[in-house]
Amino acid sequence: MFGASFFTTERSAPIAAKGQASPTAAEAQPAEPRRLRAIFVSDIHLGTPGCKAEHLLDFLRHHESDVLYLVGDIIDGWALKSRFFWRQSHNDVIQKVLRRARKGTRVIFIPGNHDEAARPFVGLNLGDIAIRDEALHVTLDGRRLWVVHGDFADGVLHHAKWLAHVGDTLYTFVLWLNRHYNALRARLGFPYWSLSQYLKHKVKNAVSFITDFEQVLVREAQRRGYDGVVCGHIHKAEIRTVDGLLYCNDGDWVESLTALVEDLDGRLEIVEWKQIRAPGAAVPRWSEEEPIAPAAAPPALLPVPAAAEA
């Protein structure tokens, strides 16, 4: 994303039931990836142990799009300042995005608060990747969606940034617990379950914060004349109607493992990708050809409210 020289976009795979063997790459039949109008991903947090880069890579192997929106917090600069952490799979995500851009996908990167170091470059193109503070996405049926990370709606970041850093440290600890908890669940044959998501949505103040965040974004989108908003930041994937406007959050790749997509018929969907369909698949360099992706199984989609589809 920040230059190819440094680093050498629903049909989602179903989550295997407890005790059911997951299909291997060898068992899958070669097929073309599912084609989409747009993919929105955010809050990947490359550079942290909690980043599920392998799941994101697998998702991208099975999905291609005309436009790929990177809606902030792609690289976690906050974490990298305190401790350098970078797996090969994090490099592979960068390679995958660069290769998509080289092959003709429009890639738009909207920096968030964790990768705010890129904000001085807003308005520029780094290679084939456009860096923008916000973007407009027009759906097939003509709805104008405002695409923005959403951290401006977070009052803590603007009025007590030190508290945001403290909260980020505590959140990192919860993610550490989450990793070890799920490692134990996996050994016992249970599927992935996000402890951090559970705690977040059980805490009254967190639920109140999420509601306030949504209201601020929707009001601002309405003031600017949009039909809806697409954002990230709070790690809570959702599509719903708020005060007559469409609110979409594409989730994250540390907890919910979700993306927002628009299919070729103009339908918006939240896709969960909690099972890797092609483990160990090679990731070519950004300048090399992409291998054919294995076939995706029937979808496991989150329900979309009828009002949101209108």
PDB file of C-alpha atoms in Angstrom:
ATOM      1  CA  MET A   1       0.000   0.000   0.000  1.00  0.00           C
ATOM      2  CA  PHE A   2       2.833   2.367   0.787  1.00  0.00           C
ATOM      3  CA  GLY A   3       4.967   1.261  -2.157  1.00  0.00           C
ATOM      4  CA  ALA A   4       5.724  -2.055  -3.788  1.00  0.00           C
ATOM      5  CA  SER A   5       9.470  -1.715  -3.185  1.00  0.00           C
ATOM      6  CA  PHE A   6       9.028  -2.064   0.583  1.00  0.00           C
ATOM      7  CA  PHE A   7       6.730  -5.081   0.509  1.00  0.00           C
ATOM      8  CA  THR A   8       8.909  -8.100  -1.356  1.00  0.00           C
ATOM      9  CA  THR A   9     -11.324  -6.844  -2.873  1.00  0.00           C
ATOM     10  CA  GLU A  10     -22.243 -12.910  -0.300  1.00  0.00           C
ATOM     11  CA  ARG A  11     -21.005 -15.718  -1.031  1.00  0.00           C
ATOM     12  CA  SER A  12     -19.174 -16.586   2.073  1.00  0.00           C
ATOM     13  CA  ALA A  13     -17.845 -19.992   3.033  1.00  0.00           C
ATOM     14  CA  PRO A  14     -20.081 -21.560   5.674  1.00  0.00           C
ATOM     15  CA  ILE A  15     -18.780 -22.006   9.176  1.00  0.00           C
ATOM     16  CA  ALA A  16     -18.190 -25.679   9.863  1.00  0.00           C
ATOM     17  CA  ALA A  17     -20.396 -27.150  12.549  1.00  0.00           C
ATOM     18  CA  LYS A  18     -18.808 -28.517  15.696  1.00  0.00           C
ATOM     19  CA  GLY A  19     -17.164 -31.852  14.957  1.00  0.00           C
ATOM     20  CA  GLN A  20     -17.475 -31.384  11.193  1.00  0.00           C
ATOM     21  CA  ALA A  21     -14.263 -31.536   9.190  1.00  0.00           C
ATOM     22  CA  SER A  22     -13.421 -28.416   7.235  1.00  0.00           C
ATOM     23  CA  PRO A  23     -12.818 -28.942   3.515  1.00  0.00           C
ATOM     24  CA  THR A  24      -9.205 -28.699   2.387  1.00  0.00           C
ATOM     25  CA  ALA A  25      -7.865 -26.799  -0.612  1.00  0.00           C
ATOM     26  CA  ALA A  26      -7.224 -30.114  -2.376  1.00  0.00           C
ATOM     27  CA  GLU A  27     -10.890 -31.089  -2.033  1.00  0.00           C
ATOM     28  CA  ALA A  28     -12.146 -27.846  -3.568  1.00  0.00           C
ATOM     29  CA  GLN A  29     -12.646 -27.698  -7.335  1.00  0.00           C
ATOM     30  CA  PRO A  30     -10.959 -24.802  -9.199  1.00  0.00           C
ATOM     31  CA  ALA A  31     -13.355 -21.971 -10.065  1.00  0.00           C
ATOM     32  CA  GLU A  32     -13.337 -18.281 -10.694  1.00  0.00           C
ATOM     33  CA  PRO A  33     -13.769 -15.982  -7.667  1.00  0.00           C
ATOM     34  CA  ARG A  34     -17.183 -14.458  -7.154  1.00  0.00           C
ATOM     35  CA  ARG A  35     -17.418 -11.128  -8.983  1.00  0.00           C
ATOM     36  CA  LEU A  36     -18.803  -8.087  -7.105  1.00  0.00           C
ATOM     37  CA  ARG A  37     -19.345  -4.424  -7.813  1.00  0.00           C
ATOM     38  CA  ALA A  38     -17.621  -3.313  -4.597  1.00  0.00           C
ATOM     39  CA  ILE A  39     -15.880  -4.638  -1.494  1.00  0.00           C
ATOM     40  CA  PHE A  40     -15.511  -2.553   1.681  1.00  0.00           C
ATOM     41  CA  VAL A  41     -13.055  -3.666   4.376  1.00  0.00           C
ATOM     42  CA  SER A  42     -11.687  -1.783   7.366  1.00  0.00           C
ATOM     43  CA  ASP A  43      -9.990  -2.206  10.727  1.00  0.00           C
ATOM     44  CA  ILE A  44      -7.597  -4.894   9.532  1.00  0.00           C
ATOM     45  CA  HIS A  45      -4.924  -3.702  12.018  1.00  0.00           C
ATOM     46  CA  LEU A  46      -1.904  -5.090  10.198  1.00  0.00           C
ATOM     47  CA  GLY A  47       1.031  -4.982  12.606  1.00  0.00           C
ATOM     48  CA  THR A  48      -0.841  -6.480  15.566  1.00  0.00           C
ATOM     49  CA  PRO A  49      -1.033 -10.086  16.833  1.00  0.00           C
ATOM     50  CA  GLY A  50      -4.843  -9.910  16.707  1.00  0.00           C
ATOM     51  CA  CYS A  51      -4.997  -9.286  12.959  1.00  0.00           C
ATOM     52  CA  LYS A  52      -6.597 -12.224  11.102  1.00  0.00           C
ATOM     53  CA  ALA A  53      -4.631 -11.618   7.900  1.00  0.00           C
ATOM     54  CA  GLU A  54      -4.940 -15.242   6.744  1.00  0.00           C
ATOM     55  CA  HIS A  55      -8.741 -15.038   6.844  1.00  0.00           C
ATOM     56  CA  LEU A  56      -8.729 -11.774   4.892  1.00  0.00           C
ATOM     57  CA  LEU A  57      -6.390 -13.253   2.270  1.00  0.00           C
ATOM     58  CA  ASP A  58      -8.668 -16.252   1.882  1.00  0.00           C
ATOM     59  CA  PHE A  59     -11.709 -13.992   1.549  1.00  0.00           C
ATOM     60  CA  LEU A  60      -9.978 -11.983  -1.192  1.00  0.00           C
ATOM     61  CA  ARG A  61      -9.016 -15.174  -3.044  1.00  0.00           C
ATOM     62  CA  HIS A  62     -12.706 -15.996  -3.356  1.00  0.00           C
ATOM     63  CA  HIS A  63     -13.984 -12.491  -4.174  1.00  0.00           C
ATOM     64  CA  GLU A  64     -13.045  -9.890  -6.785  1.00  0.00           C
ATOM     65  CA  SER A  65     -14.610  -6.493  -7.358  1.00  0.00           C
ATOM     66  CA  ASP A  66     -14.606  -3.449  -9.593  1.00  0.00           C
ATOM     67  CA  VAL A  67     -13.788  -1.273  -6.570  1.00  0.00           C
ATOM     68  CA  LEU A  68     -12.016  -2.115  -3.317  1.00  0.00           C
ATOM     69  CA  TYR A  69     -12.489   0.373  -0.490  1.00  0.00           C
ATOM     70  CA  LEU A  70      -9.982   0.238   2.385  1.00  0.00           C
ATOM     71  CA  VAL A  71     -11.978   2.124   4.995  1.00  0.00           C
ATOM     72  CA  GLY A  72      -9.295   2.942   7.552  1.00  0.00           C
ATOM     73  CA  ASP A  73      -7.157   1.302  10.245  1.00  0.00           C
ATOM     74  CA  ILE A  74      -5.540  -0.938   7.655  1.00  0.00           C
ATOM     75  CA  ILE A  75      -2.101  -0.675   9.287  1.00  0.00           C
ATOM     76  CA  ASP A  76      -2.006  -0.105  13.044  1.00  0.00           C
ATOM     77  CA  GLY A  77       0.519   2.672  13.482  1.00  0.00           C
ATOM     78  CA  TRP A  78      -0.322   3.050  17.168  1.00  0.00           C
ATOM     79  CA  ALA A  79       0.696  -0.548  17.873  1.00  0.00           C
ATOM     80  CA  LEU A  80       3.801  -0.422  15.668  1.00  0.00           C
ATOM     81  CA  LYS A  81       5.086   2.642  17.530  1.00  0.00           C
ATOM     82  CA  SER A  82       5.167   0.752  20.820  1.00  0.00           C
ATOM     83  CA  ARG A  83       6.163  -2.675  19.500  1.00  0.00           C
ATOM     84  CA  PHE A  84       7.115  -3.824  16.018  1.00  0.00           C
ATOM     85  CA  PHE A  85       5.137  -6.879  14.967  1.00  0.00           C
ATOM     86  CA  TRP A  86       4.812  -7.995  11.359  1.00  0.00           C
ATOM     87  CA  ARG A  87       4.025 -11.496  10.090  1.00  0.00           C
ATOM     88  CA  GLN A  88       4.554 -12.715   6.533  1.00  0.00           C
ATOM     89  CA  SER A  89       0.769 -12.872   6.154  1.00  0.00           C
ATOM     90  CA  HIS A  90       0.642  -9.114   6.773  1.00  0.00           C
ATOM     91  CA  ASN A  91       3.060  -8.639   3.879  1.00  0.00           C
ATOM     92  CA  ASP A  92       0.846 -10.941   1.821  1.00  0.00           C
ATOM     93  CA  VAL A  93      -2.181  -8.695   2.380  1.00  0.00           C
ATOM     94  CA  ILE A  94      -0.202  -5.725   1.049  1.00  0.00           C
ATOM     95  CA  GLN A  95       0.904  -7.803  -1.944  1.00  0.00           C
ATOM     96  CA  LYS A  96      -2.679  -8.863  -2.625  1.00  0.00           C
ATOM     97  CA  VAL A  97      -3.972  -5.269  -2.579  1.00  0.00           C
ATOM     98  CA  LEU A  98      -1.137  -4.034  -4.804  1.00  0.00           C
ATOM     99  CA  ARG A  99      -1.798  -6.826  -7.283  1.00  0.00           C
ATOM    100  CA  ARG A 100      -5.525  -6.068  -7.363  1.00  0.00           C
ATOM    101  CA  ALA A 101      -4.761  -2.431  -8.147  1.00  0.00           C
ATOM    102  CA  ARG A 102      -2.253  -3.395 -10.854  1.00  0.00           C
ATOM    103  CA  LYS A 103      -4.820  -5.659 -12.533  1.00  0.00           C
ATOM    104  CA  GLY A 104      -7.424  -2.890 -12.820  1.00  0.00           C
ATOM    105  CA  THR A 105      -9.392  -2.852  -9.564  1.00  0.00           C
ATOM    106  CA  ARG A 106     -10.009   0.684  -8.347  1.00  0.00           C
ATOM    107  CA  VAL A 107      -8.465   0.734  -4.865  1.00  0.00           C
ATOM    108  CA  ILE A 108      -9.359   3.636  -2.583  1.00  0.00           C
ATOM    109  CA  PHE A 109      -7.629   3.927   0.785  1.00  0.00           C
ATOM    110  CA  ILE A 110      -9.320   6.112   3.418  1.00  0.00           C
ATOM    111  CA  PRO A 111      -6.992   6.455   6.439  1.00  0.00           C
ATOM    112  CA  GLY A 112      -8.395   5.982   9.950  1.00  0.00           C
ATOM    113  CA  ASN A 113      -7.092   7.008  13.339  1.00  0.00           C
ATOM    114  CA  HIS A 114      -4.680   4.063  13.649  1.00  0.00           C
ATOM    115  CA  ASP A 115      -3.082   4.796  10.269  1.00  0.00           C
ATOM    116  CA  GLU A 116      -3.452   8.568  10.545  1.00  0.00           C
ATOM    117  CA  ALA A 117       0.181   8.948   9.426  1.00  0.00           C
ATOM    118  CA  ALA A 118      -1.152   8.557   5.872  1.00  0.00           C
ATOM    119  CA  ARG A 119      -3.524  11.531   6.172  1.00  0.00           C
ATOM    120  CA  PRO A 120      -0.944  14.114   4.996  1.00  0.00           C
ATOM    121  CA  PHE A 121      -0.987  12.208   1.681  1.00  0.00           C
ATOM    122  CA  VAL A 122      -4.778  12.521   1.196  1.00  0.00           C
ATOM    123  CA  GLY A 123      -5.514  13.586  -2.369  1.00  0.00           C
ATOM    124  CA  LEU A 124      -2.482  11.799  -3.788  1.00  0.00           C
ATOM    125  CA  ASN A 125      -2.136   8.484  -5.559  1.00  0.00           C
ATOM    126  CA  LEU A 126       0.581   6.081  -4.437  1.00  0.00           C
ATOM    127  CA  GLY A 127       1.025   3.959  -7.517  1.00  0.00           C
ATOM    128  CA  ASP A 128      -2.426   2.642  -8.413  1.00  0.00           C
ATOM    129  CA  ILE A 129      -3.930   3.330  -4.968  1.00  0.00           C
ATOM    130  CA  ALA A 130      -5.889   6.532  -4.358  1.00  0.00           C
ATOM    131  CA  ILE A 131      -5.633   8.009  -0.856  1.00  0.00           C
ATOM    132  CA  ARG A 132      -8.742   9.953   0.072  1.00  0.00           C
ATOM    133  CA  ASP A 133     -10.236  11.400   3.249  1.00  0.00           C
ATOM    134  CA  GLU A 134     -13.668  10.174   2.147  1.00  0.00           C
ATOM    135  CA  ALA A 135     -15.316   8.736  -0.950  1.00  0.00           C
ATOM    136  CA  LEU A 136     -18.654   8.558  -2.736  1.00  0.00           C
ATOM    137  CA  HIS A 137     -19.998   5.153  -3.741  1.00  0.00           C
ATOM    138  CA  VAL A 138     -23.054   5.005  -5.997  1.00  0.00           C
ATOM    139  CA  THR A 139     -24.918   1.698  -5.838  1.00  0.00           C
ATOM    140  CA  LEU A 140     -26.442   0.040  -8.885  1.00  0.00           C
ATOM    141  CA  ASP A 141     -29.869   1.461  -7.987  1.00  0.00           C
ATOM    142  CA  GLY A 142     -28.455   4.989  -7.658  1.00  0.00           C
ATOM    143  CA  ARG A 143     -28.100   5.383  -3.887  1.00  0.00           C
ATOM    144  CA  ARG A 144     -25.267   7.760  -2.960  1.00  0.00           C
ATOM    145  CA  LEU A 145     -23.268   6.376  -0.034  1.00  0.00           C
ATOM    146  CA  TRP A 146     -20.726   8.394   1.922  1.00  0.00           C
ATOM    147  CA  VAL A 147     -17.657   6.233   2.629  1.00  0.00           C
ATOM    148  CA  VAL A 148     -15.637   7.377   5.656  1.00  0.00           C
ATOM    149  CA  HIS A 149     -13.746   5.680   8.476  1.00  0.00           C
ATOM    150  CA  GLY A 150     -15.844   7.424  11.113  1.00  0.00           C
ATOM    151  CA  ASP A 151     -13.347   8.275  13.832  1.00  0.00           C
ATOM    152  CA  PHE A 152     -14.430  11.934  13.699  1.00  0.00           C
ATOM    153  CA  ALA A 153     -17.657  10.779  15.379  1.00  0.00           C
ATOM    154  CA  ASP A 154     -15.660   9.377  18.318  1.00  0.00           C
ATOM    155  CA  GLY A 155     -15.698  12.096  20.983  1.00  0.00           C
ATOM    156  CA  VAL A 156     -13.002  10.392  23.065  1.00  0.00           C
ATOM    157  CA  LEU A 157     -10.466  10.714  20.240  1.00  0.00           C
ATOM    158  CA  HIS A 158     -11.069  14.435  19.893  1.00  0.00           C
ATOM    159  CA  HIS A 159     -11.424  15.475  23.525  1.00  0.00           C
ATOM    160  CA  ALA A 160      -9.272  12.963  25.449  1.00  0.00           C
ATOM    161  CA  LYS A 161      -6.903  11.217  23.055  1.00  0.00           C
ATOM    162  CA  TRP A 162      -4.810   9.929  25.962  1.00  0.00           C
ATOM    163  CA  LEU A 163      -7.900   8.053  27.153  1.00  0.00           C
ATOM    164  CA  ALA A 164      -8.296   6.562  23.677  1.00  0.00           C
ATOM    165  CA  HIS A 165      -4.741   5.197  23.923  1.00  0.00           C
ATOM    166  CA  VAL A 166      -5.472   3.738  27.368  1.00  0.00           C
ATOM    167  CA  GLY A 167      -8.604   2.137  25.989  1.00  0.00           C
ATOM    168  CA  ASP A 168      -6.634   0.782  23.055  1.00  0.00           C
ATOM    169  CA  THR A 169      -4.164  -0.853  25.457  1.00  0.00           C
ATOM    170  CA  LEU A 170      -6.997  -2.491  27.410  1.00  0.00           C
ATOM    171  CA  TYR A 171      -8.625  -3.595  24.165  1.00  0.00           C
ATOM    172  CA  THR A 172      -5.348  -5.191  23.052  1.00  0.00           C
ATOM    173  CA  PHE A 173      -5.279  -7.152  26.327  1.00  0.00           C
ATOM    174  CA  VAL A 174      -8.853  -8.369  25.736  1.00  0.00           C
ATOM    175  CA  LEU A 175      -7.845  -9.471  22.230  1.00  0.00           C
ATOM    176  CA  TRP A 176      -4.911 -11.380  23.772  1.00  0.00           C
ATOM    177  CA  LEU A 177      -7.353 -13.174  26.057  1.00  0.00           C
ATOM    178  CA  ASN A 178      -9.595 -13.766  23.061  1.00  0.00           C
ATOM    179  CA  ARG A 179      -6.785 -15.474  21.094  1.00  0.00           C
ATOM    180  CA  HIS A 180      -5.898 -17.870  23.918  1.00  0.00           C
ATOM    181  CA  TYR A 181      -9.553 -18.542  24.730  1.00  0.00           C
ATOM    182  CA  ASN A 182     -10.275 -19.475  21.109  1.00  0.00           C
ATOM    183  CA  ALA A 183      -7.133 -21.601  20.879  1.00  0.00           C
ATOM    184  CA  LEU A 184      -8.585 -23.652  23.729  1.00  0.00           C
ATOM    185  CA  ARG A 185     -12.006 -23.776  22.038  1.00  0.00           C
ATOM    186  CA  ALA A 186     -10.373 -25.019  18.825  1.00  0.00           C
ATOM    187  CA  ARG A 187      -8.615 -27.847  20.687  1.00  0.00           C
ATOM    188  CA  LEU A 188     -11.962 -28.853  22.161  1.00  0.00           C
ATOM    189  CA  GLY A 189     -13.612 -28.829  18.734  1.00  0.00           C
ATOM    190  CA  PHE A 190     -15.652 -25.663  19.171  1.00  0.00           C
ATOM    191  CA  PRO A 191     -15.873 -22.930  16.489  1.00  0.00           C
ATOM    192  CA  TYR A 192     -14.482 -19.407  16.827  1.00  0.00           C
ATOM    193  CA  TRP A 193     -16.370 -17.128  19.238  1.00  0.00           C
ATOM    194  CA  SER A 194     -15.398 -13.529  19.957  1.00  0.00           C
ATOM    195  CA  LEU A 195     -15.049 -12.909  23.681  1.00  0.00           C
ATOM    196  CA  SER A 196     -14.201  -9.259  23.039  1.00  0.00           C
ATOM    197  CA  GLN A 197     -17.344  -8.723  20.935  1.00  0.00           C
ATOM    198  CA  TYR A 198     -19.444 -10.335  23.668  1.00  0.00           C
ATOM    199  CA  LEU A 199     -17.971  -8.105  26.373  1.00  0.00           C
ATOM    200  CA  LYS A 200     -18.316  -4.996  24.228  1.00  0.00           C
ATOM    201  CA  HIS A 201     -22.014  -5.513  23.588  1.00  0.00           C
ATOM    202  CA  LYS A 202     -22.781  -6.464  27.174  1.00  0.00           C
ATOM    203  CA  VAL A 203     -21.282  -3.297  28.649  1.00  0.00           C
ATOM    204  CA  LYS A 204     -23.950  -0.598  28.840  1.00  0.00           C
ATOM    205  CA  ASN A 205     -21.578   2.291  28.121  1.00  0.00           C
ATOM    206  CA  ALA A 206     -20.175   0.537  25.052  1.00  0.00           C
ATOM    207  CA  VAL A 207     -23.655  -0.061  23.651  1.00  0.00           C
ATOM    208  CA  SER A 208     -24.535   3.587  24.283  1.00  0.00           C
ATOM    209  CA  PHE A 209     -21.338   4.727  22.558  1.00  0.00           C
ATOM    210  CA  ILE A 210     -22.123   2.628  19.469  1.00  0.00           C
ATOM    211  CA  THR A 211     -25.636   4.067  19.259  1.00  0.00           C
ATOM    212  CA  ASP A 212     -24.305   7.640  19.567  1.00  0.00           C
ATOM    213  CA  PHE A 213     -21.646   6.913  16.935  1.00  0.00           C
ATOM    214  CA  GLU A 214     -24.266   5.705  14.454  1.00  0.00           C
ATOM    215  CA  GLN A 215     -26.504   8.719  15.083  1.00  0.00           C
ATOM    216  CA  VAL A 216     -23.670  11.211  14.533  1.00  0.00           C
ATOM    217  CA  LEU A 217     -22.657   9.609  11.241  1.00  0.00           C
ATOM    218  CA  VAL A 218     -26.208   9.359   9.943  1.00  0.00           C
ATOM    219  CA  ARG A 219     -26.976  12.989  10.811  1.00  0.00           C
ATOM    220  CA  GLU A 220     -23.812  14.162   9.065  1.00  0.00           C
ATOM    221  CA  ALA A 221     -24.536  12.032   5.986  1.00  0.00           C
ATOM    222  CA  GLN A 222     -28.042  13.500   5.886  1.00  0.00           C
ATOM    223  CA  ARG A 223     -26.694  17.048   6.221  1.00  0.00           C
ATOM    224  CA  ARG A 224     -24.377  16.430   3.260  1.00  0.00           C
ATOM    225  CA  GLY A 225     -27.194  15.097   1.108  1.00  0.00           C
ATOM    226  CA  TYR A 226     -26.223  11.422   0.965  1.00  0.00           C
ATOM    227  CA  ASP A 227     -28.589   8.465   0.993  1.00  0.00           C
ATOM    228  CA  GLY A 228     -26.474   6.548   3.468  1.00  0.00           C
ATOM    229  CA  VAL A 229     -23.061   6.016   5.023  1.00  0.00           C
ATOM    230  CA  VAL A 230     -20.448   3.250   4.984  1.00  0.00           C
ATOM    231  CA  CYS A 231     -17.950   3.280   7.840  1.00  0.00           C
ATOM    232  CA  GLY A 232     -15.763   1.199  10.138  1.00  0.00           C
ATOM    233  CA  HIS A 233     -13.998   2.166  13.394  1.00  0.00           C
ATOM    234  CA  ILE A 234     -16.243   0.498  16.012  1.00  0.00           C
ATOM    235  CA  HIS A 235     -15.719  -3.138  14.918  1.00  0.00           C
ATOM    236  CA  LYS A 236     -19.448  -3.865  14.653  1.00  0.00           C
ATOM    237  CA  ALA A 237     -20.671  -5.028  11.244  1.00  0.00           C
ATOM    238  CA  GLU A 238     -24.215  -3.950  10.481  1.00  0.00           C
ATOM    239  CA  ILE A 239     -26.630  -2.873   7.764  1.00  0.00           C
ATOM    240  CA  ARG A 240     -29.741  -1.079   8.935  1.00  0.00           C
ATOM    241  CA  THR A 241     -31.872   1.996   8.414  1.00  0.00           C
ATOM    242  CA  VAL A 242     -31.374   4.844  10.904  1.00  0.00           C
ATOM    243  CA  ASP A 243     -33.697   7.859  10.693  1.00  0.00           C
ATOM    244  CA  GLY A 244     -34.534   6.995   7.083  1.00  0.00           C
ATOM    245  CA  LEU A 245     -30.901   6.678   5.939  1.00  0.00           C
ATOM    246  CA  LEU A 246     -28.904   3.547   5.227  1.00  0.00           C
ATOM    247  CA  TYR A 247     -26.204   2.855   7.835  1.00  0.00           C
ATOM    248  CA  CYS A 248     -23.531   0.288   6.905  1.00  0.00           C
ATOM    249  CA  ASN A 249     -20.548  -0.748   8.994  1.00  0.00           C
ATOM    250  CA  ASP A 250     -18.167  -3.248   7.397  1.00  0.00           C
ATOM    251  CA  GLY A 251     -16.860  -4.611  10.710  1.00  0.00           C
ATOM    252  CA  ASP A 252     -13.235  -5.630  11.158  1.00  0.00           C
ATOM    253  CA  TRP A 253     -10.611  -8.357  10.714  1.00  0.00           C
ATOM    254  CA  VAL A 254      -9.616  -8.868  14.344  1.00  0.00           C
ATOM    255  CA  GLU A 255     -12.974  -9.880  15.878  1.00  0.00           C
ATOM    256  CA  SER A 256     -15.967 -10.188  13.565  1.00  0.00           C
ATOM    257  CA  LEU A 257     -14.009 -11.082  10.373  1.00  0.00           C
ATOM    258  CA  THR A 258     -16.488  -9.344   8.101  1.00  0.00           C
ATOM    259  CA  ALA A 259     -16.683  -7.287   4.928  1.00  0.00           C
ATOM    260  CA  LEU A 260     -19.434  -5.303   3.281  1.00  0.00           C
ATOM    261  CA  VAL A 261     -20.028  -6.121  -0.391  1.00  0.00           C
ATOM    262  CA  GLU A 262     -22.294  -4.947  -3.180  1.00  0.00           C
ATOM    263  CA  ASP A 263     -23.074  -7.736  -5.629  1.00  0.00           C
ATOM    264  CA  LEU A 264     -23.696  -7.386  -9.375  1.00  0.00           C
ATOM    265  CA  ASP A 265     -27.433  -6.983  -8.725  1.00  0.00           C
ATOM    266  CA  GLY A 266     -26.801  -4.037  -6.393  1.00  0.00           C
ATOM    267  CA  ARG A 267     -27.570  -5.911  -3.178  1.00  0.00           C
ATOM    268  CA  LEU A 268     -25.561  -4.927  -0.100  1.00  0.00           C
ATOM    269  CA  GLU A 269     -24.504  -7.797   2.166  1.00  0.00           C
ATOM    270  CA  ILE A 270     -22.377  -8.356   5.243  1.00  0.00           C
ATOM    271  CA  VAL A 271     -20.112 -11.363   4.668  1.00  0.00           C
ATOM    272  CA  GLU A 272     -18.605 -13.329   7.562  1.00  0.00           C
ATOM    273  CA  TRP A 273     -15.412 -15.261   6.769  1.00  0.00           C
ATOM    274  CA  LYS A 274     -14.495 -17.260   9.855  1.00  0.00           C
ATOM    275  CA  GLN A 275     -13.312 -20.404   8.068  1.00  0.00           C
ATOM    276  CA  ILE A 276     -10.272 -20.510   5.784  1.00  0.00           C
ATOM    277  CA  ARG A 277     -11.211 -22.403   2.622  1.00  0.00           C
ATOM    278  CA  ALA A 278      -7.741 -22.656   1.079  1.00  0.00           C
ATOM    279  CA  PRO A 279      -5.192 -22.972   3.904  1.00  0.00           C
ATOM    280  CA  GLY A 280      -1.584 -22.554   2.884  1.00  0.00           C
ATOM    281  CA  ALA A 281      -2.358 -21.208  -0.596  1.00  0.00           C
ATOM    282  CA  ALA A 282       0.580 -19.389  -2.157  1.00  0.00           C
ATOM    283  CA  VAL A 283       0.525 -15.602  -2.430  1.00  0.00           C
ATOM    284  CA  PRO A 284       2.457 -14.368  -5.484  1.00  0.00           C
ATOM    285  CA  ARG A 285       4.300 -11.058  -5.532  1.00  0.00           C
ATOM    286  CA  TRP A 286       2.315  -7.995  -6.566  1.00  0.00           C
ATOM    287  CA  SER A 287       3.708  -8.179 -10.127  1.00  0.00           C
ATOM    288  CA  GLU A 288       2.947 -11.885 -10.657  1.00  0.00           C
ATOM    289  CA  GLU A 289      -0.195 -13.578 -11.925  1.00  0.00           C
ATOM    290  CA  GLU A 290      -2.929 -14.567  -9.488  1.00  0.00           C
ATOM    291  CA  PRO A 291      -3.625 -18.319  -9.125  1.00  0.00           C
ATOM    292  CA  ILE A 292      -7.162 -19.572  -9.718  1.00  0.00           C
ATOM    293  CA  ALA A 293      -9.132 -19.561  -6.482  1.00  0.00           C
ATOM    294  CA  PRO A 294     -10.773 -22.720  -5.139  1.00  0.00           C
ATOM    295  CA  ALA A 295     -14.524 -22.965  -5.396  1.00  0.00           C
ATOM    296  CA  ALA A 296     -16.523 -21.266  -2.681  1.00  0.00           C
ATOM    297  CA  ALA A 297     -19.238 -23.219  -0.921  1.00  0.00           C
ATOM    298  CA  PRO A 298     -22.853 -21.979  -0.609  1.00  0.00           C
ATOM    299  CA  PRO A 299     -23.206 -18.699   1.256  1.00  0.00           C
ATOM    300  CA  ALA A 300     -23.611 -18.019   4.963  1.00  0.00           C
ATOM    301  CA  LEU A 301     -24.803 -14.440   4.985  1.00  0.00           C
ATOM    302  CA  LEU A 302     -25.945 -12.218   7.777  1.00  0.00           C
ATOM    303  CA  PRO A 303     -29.597 -11.202   7.230  1.00  0.00           C
ATOM    304  CA  VAL A 304     -30.208  -7.780   5.710  1.00  0.00           C
ATOM    305  CA  PRO A 305     -33.267  -5.886   6.984  1.00  0.00           C
ATOM    306  CA  ALA A 306     -35.888  -5.376   4.287  1.00  0.00           C
ATOM    307  CA  ALA A 307     -35.842  -1.625   4.864  1.00  0.00           C
ATOM    308  CA  ALA A 308     -32.118  -1.547   4.140  1.00  0.00           C
ATOM    309  CA  GLU A 309     -32.636  -3.134   0.726  1.00  0.00           C
ATOM    310  CA  ALA A 310     -35.238  -0.623  -0.375  1.00  0.00           C
TER     311      ALA A 310
END
